[in-house]
Amino acid sequence: MDDDVLTTLKLLIIGESGVGKSSLLLRFTEDTFDPEQSATIGVDFKVKTLAIDGNRAKLAIWDTAGQERFRTLTPSYYRGAQGVILVYDVTKRDTFMKLENWLNELETYTTRNDIVKMLVGNKIDKDDHEVDRNEGLKFARKHSMLFIEASAKTKDGVQCAFEELVEKILQTPGLWESENQGQKLRLGDQEQGGGRACGGYCSIP
Amino acid sequence: MAADSDPESEVFEITDFTTASEWERFVSRVEEVLNDWKLIGSSAGKLSPEKGEYTSGTWGEKCQDINFADFKFYITHHFLKQECEKDDEKDKVEEDAFPLAMQDLLCMNNDFPPRAHCLVRWYGIREFVVISPGTNCEAIISESKCNLLLSSISISLANSGCQVPMFVQIQQKWRRMYAGECQGPGVRTDFEMVHLRKVPSQYNHLSGLLDIFRSKIGCTLSPLPPVNITIRFTYILQDWQQHSWPQQPPDFDTLLGGEVGGVEFGKIPFGACEEPISELHLATTWPHLTEGIVVDNDVYSDLDPLQAPHWSVRVRTAENPQCLLGDFLSEFFKLCCRKESTEEVLGRGSAEDEGKENSDISSALNKLTEPVAPVPISKLSVSNMVHSARKHIRRHRRIDESPLNTDILNSVLLYVFPDAAVEKSSENSKNKPAQSNACGKAEQDKNSDYNLFLQLKSAPIDSLTYRLALCVCLVNYNHGGLRAVAHLWQEFVLELRYRWENNYLIYGLAGGPPDLRCCLLHQKLQMLNCCIERKRARDEARKVLEESKERERKVSGSGQNGRPASESATASASKKEVSPGKSWDSWSDSEDEFFECLSDQGEIEAPHTEGEKDGSKSKAEGRLHPYNNMTLLNSTEPLYIPVTQEPAPMTEDLLEEQSEVLAKLGTSAEGTHLRARMQSACLLSDMESFKAANPGCVLEDFVRWYSPRDYVEEEVVDEKGNTVVKGELSARMKIPGNMWVEAWETARVTPARRQRRLFDDTKEAEKVLHYLAVQKPADLTRHLLPCILHAAILKLKEEEAVEDIPSVRKTIQQATSQASKLLHTPNYDYKKLEDFINQLMAMETVITRARSLKAKFAMCEGEKVEDTDELETFVSSLLEEPEVVVVGAGQGPAGSIIHRLFVNAQRLADFTSDEAALLAPLEEDSGRDRKQTAGSNKVPDFPPPAGREILVRTCVPRPAPYSKALPQRLFCVLMREEFRLAGAFSSDTSFF
Ligand SMILES: Nc1nc2c(ncn2[C@@H]2O[C@H](COP(=O)(O)OP(=O)(O)OP(=O)(O)O)[C@@H](O)[C@H]2O)c(=O)[nH]1
Ligand SMILES: [Mg+2]
């Protein structure tokens, strides 16, 4: 059914609680904004197919809870991700100050070091900015990340953020090719039991 | 047909080709190719090649098919890639300059290039075209055919004005016979060749060859212009004699024999079992000789190799010398493809049997532990227990059946579980493993090699998993292959079960949840350790609780709240829990077990506690500590952080399973809701603990601790004009019926220790143990493969560091990043892994070559330091370059060693051939006799040269004394079974 899909990519959204991670994802996948979005418990998951330069990439996006207490659980989902979106709230300085911590956590738990990182400053529709755009830029440059300011509420920058990230991943062939055969995320498709310990080299009866 | 195959000439030329012969067509095809390849016009103007440029530069090749009637030829252009000369420079070149090839004939900068086409060696040319018969085509042997081809190229060259020399290959391929021609303005060079099986005796020396040269150039000038001579003799050394390969394969049995503890394990063998350098070729060269300076004729020769001004050496390496690391790896890798299960391999002890065995042990252990139950025995040493458990197993298996010898098995197990060897005198050794790991880690972090396990997804050096991998590899290689591996694995799993059942932490694993960056097996072992740790904590807590209750009961007397009854229930429940060797259905009911322990049911269970203000203080339970001096919103009580349950540790396969389940719920709103609900167990548990620790609390209190950003505080001015801080839940928390509110309403007032366990350690431990037990030997090998490759890379690094070989160092680096890619995919590509292992083996071979050469060119004591440096450089060049100049020739430090090597080989050859038979019986009185013999027919220092190359060059007018003086060259090769003369003779064509 996914014959025309070039590859499946695993993306991750992280950042402090309440910065608007789930809202950004909802805006990207369903193009809506739900003010009644409740705080995420554990992890949430969404899928979207994106066409980039004529190639269709299927995105499996894991939205994680920002709350301190869930953090022991969520890093397990960092495994195998090819791209990560790190979000802060431009109207809350403390969410920006915590970015360094998030990067450390990312470093500790991701399984690959060539993961593509994007920094998103969210809620630019609001007036009371506490973090200047240049500060975001500076941080992103320092940590070799992509950077954009966005608003889940007004749509600004959201689509662009995801597209840029995916494009960058696709430009790094080593990042997705090998993972492509290995990615076991088959939706609605039962995994054959028993065979997981055996590779393709020797046939199991 | 002609028109079809050659449309271009039809268009551009009006000549009628319909009557053209095959020969004419062939000539025009050749011209066409020369045109296509832009080989037309003056080739002069390029600089003469630098010294050694033929070796250091790169050679290019262009090839195309070309037909003569239906006979297929290849036409190939060979050329040294040089920087393009500037166009304007080319214009300056005189019209009638010699073609480049003619200049090259005399150039002395690149005689005897070690790696080049034979025509380059023979004629010194940097560019040429060869026409040779296609594959599976007959060789051109008949003289008429040869002449036909030669005249074809001659006409093509003349027609096109191409100045690049062109050759045709004649006779059988192996003879490497070429004839050719080069044309320039008014000049021509003919390339001719003679090839014989034997060297004719009259030409077996310089003077005979000079006669040929002179007669060939037919120069009548007197005195004759000087002839430049270069001579090169090559000597081969095959017999290394006392310099034979010094390394012996290690004796594995002594490593493991007798009393030796496990320390010897964990080393990977390394090195070649046979000589990796098969031959040494010494080339002695006399450049720039002139006639008369040396004498070399049928009765006498001046050419003493020791006196040659120029020496160079090349080595021939053994093709695939047997090397230990390589053997070790490939034997291990072969196991990956075996299909047998452990039971099949060991022949008996089927699954049920194993279960029975286990329950036997556990009942035996029960007997042991009964007096102190439920806390396991602390007086016995671990090692005693390891042994008693294994002894029991062995009773079921007759000793002679055991694939792995008992002594070896014991030392392997002691290496893998070193804590078992420690005589356990005090309680604290129980905690030791975790501590020693922690500090070991901090130290190792500084070492960059330490982090290699992250790149390879293996396990930290010296972790249990890593050590197990080394042992499995060694046991497979040296102590019984597949069966021994199966046996070791069975014992290993048994020991783990024993530790789980007796609350002994597994030594050599970092604490905390499984490290997802390591291989799955390592994660599983860590998981088991987590289970053991939780179980121990539970047992400890229960003990403390029981002791305190004991005291309480003594004070308050019995009968209150029916407590004694529930306490005895606790005791029986806990007994049931520790009882080891549970079957699969008995653990399923353990889901009802509670986080810390089952306790009195009499406490408040009501979901809402707000109403019960009085007495709530005394009922607070499970408090950790106050939170930031905050007080509850509805009272003056401090807000306490509760003791909470730790979330369940996960291995990557569990995690994958879980994320698949979560992903399958789909992306709809209901899916999202369900997903949240499934993951809310931890939230709910925290809420319950919070309620228990903070009687009278409300959701706002919880949120202030748990998700402070969702409690919005605002300064407002009240009616009286005072600013007060007013707080409320964030908008998203206030949505009616949202998951948080819902969970808060269902949460009961229960401290963590009375909650149902979030992590069922009993169940998880059994799952891990079962998983381990069903792994076939092949599965095990696959699990351990990253660790073995890790160890092999470290070993190579270590050995390389000793020898210092830059090329190997670079390859190791590349190989590591390649391995990183191969090992991070969940399904290994075994073909690529095999290639990777071959690459590691190749590196080992290179290192052993270095080692062998170093042994051969080792300094004798008392020699100069500069010489040592020089020898080191010499050896490393031998490894990286095709041919190496010996500084100082026969007199330099390397030269004198080479000389000595030859002398020794000569003596021994002489000894074995002539004197061995005589000497053996006469040994005692032969001293003087032998000296005399040795003195009378002195053994020469060097054997006869395996090859002699003689190159003579001059520039003389030809064919007539008044012609232009042109380059003439003759290259002679004299070997035992080959005699070759390759001549290039130029003549002035202006007046002929
Ligand atoms: N004005 C404005 N509000 C936003 C925007 N994005 C999110 N919000 C609001 O911010 C609050 C938090 O948004 P969420 O998307 O739930 O935040 P989150 O990062 O997923 O939080 P956690 O799940 O707790 O980690 C919600 O009330 C959103 O309505 C935005 O771009 N502009
Ligand atoms: Mg969220």
CSV table of C-alpha atoms in Angstrom, one decimal, chain B residues 613 616-617 623 630-639 694-698 701 704:
chain,number,residue,atom,x,y,z
B,613,LYS,CA,-10.0,17.1,57.6
B,616,SER,CA,-5.8,13.5,58.4
B,617,LYS,CA,-2.5,14.6,59.7
B,623,ARG,CA,6.0,11.2,52.4
B,630,MET,CA,4.8,25.2,49.8
B,631,THR,CA,1.7,24.6,51.7
B,632,LEU,CA,-1.5,23.0,50.6
B,633,LEU,CA,-4.1,25.4,49.1
B,634,ASN,CA,-6.8,24.3,51.5
B,635,SER,CA,-4.8,24.0,54.7
B,636,THR,CA,-1.6,25.1,56.4
B,637,GLU,CA,0.0,21.7,56.0
B,638,PRO,CA,3.2,21.6,53.9
B,639,LEU,CA,3.0,20.1,50.5
B,694,ASN,CA,-1.0,15.0,51.5
B,695,PRO,CA,-4.4,14.4,53.2
B,696,GLY,CA,-6.8,17.1,52.2
B,697,CYS,CA,-5.1,18.0,48.9
B,698,VAL,CA,-6.8,19.0,45.7
B,701,ASP,CA,-1.9,21.0,44.7
B,704,ARG,CA,1.7,22.6,41.3
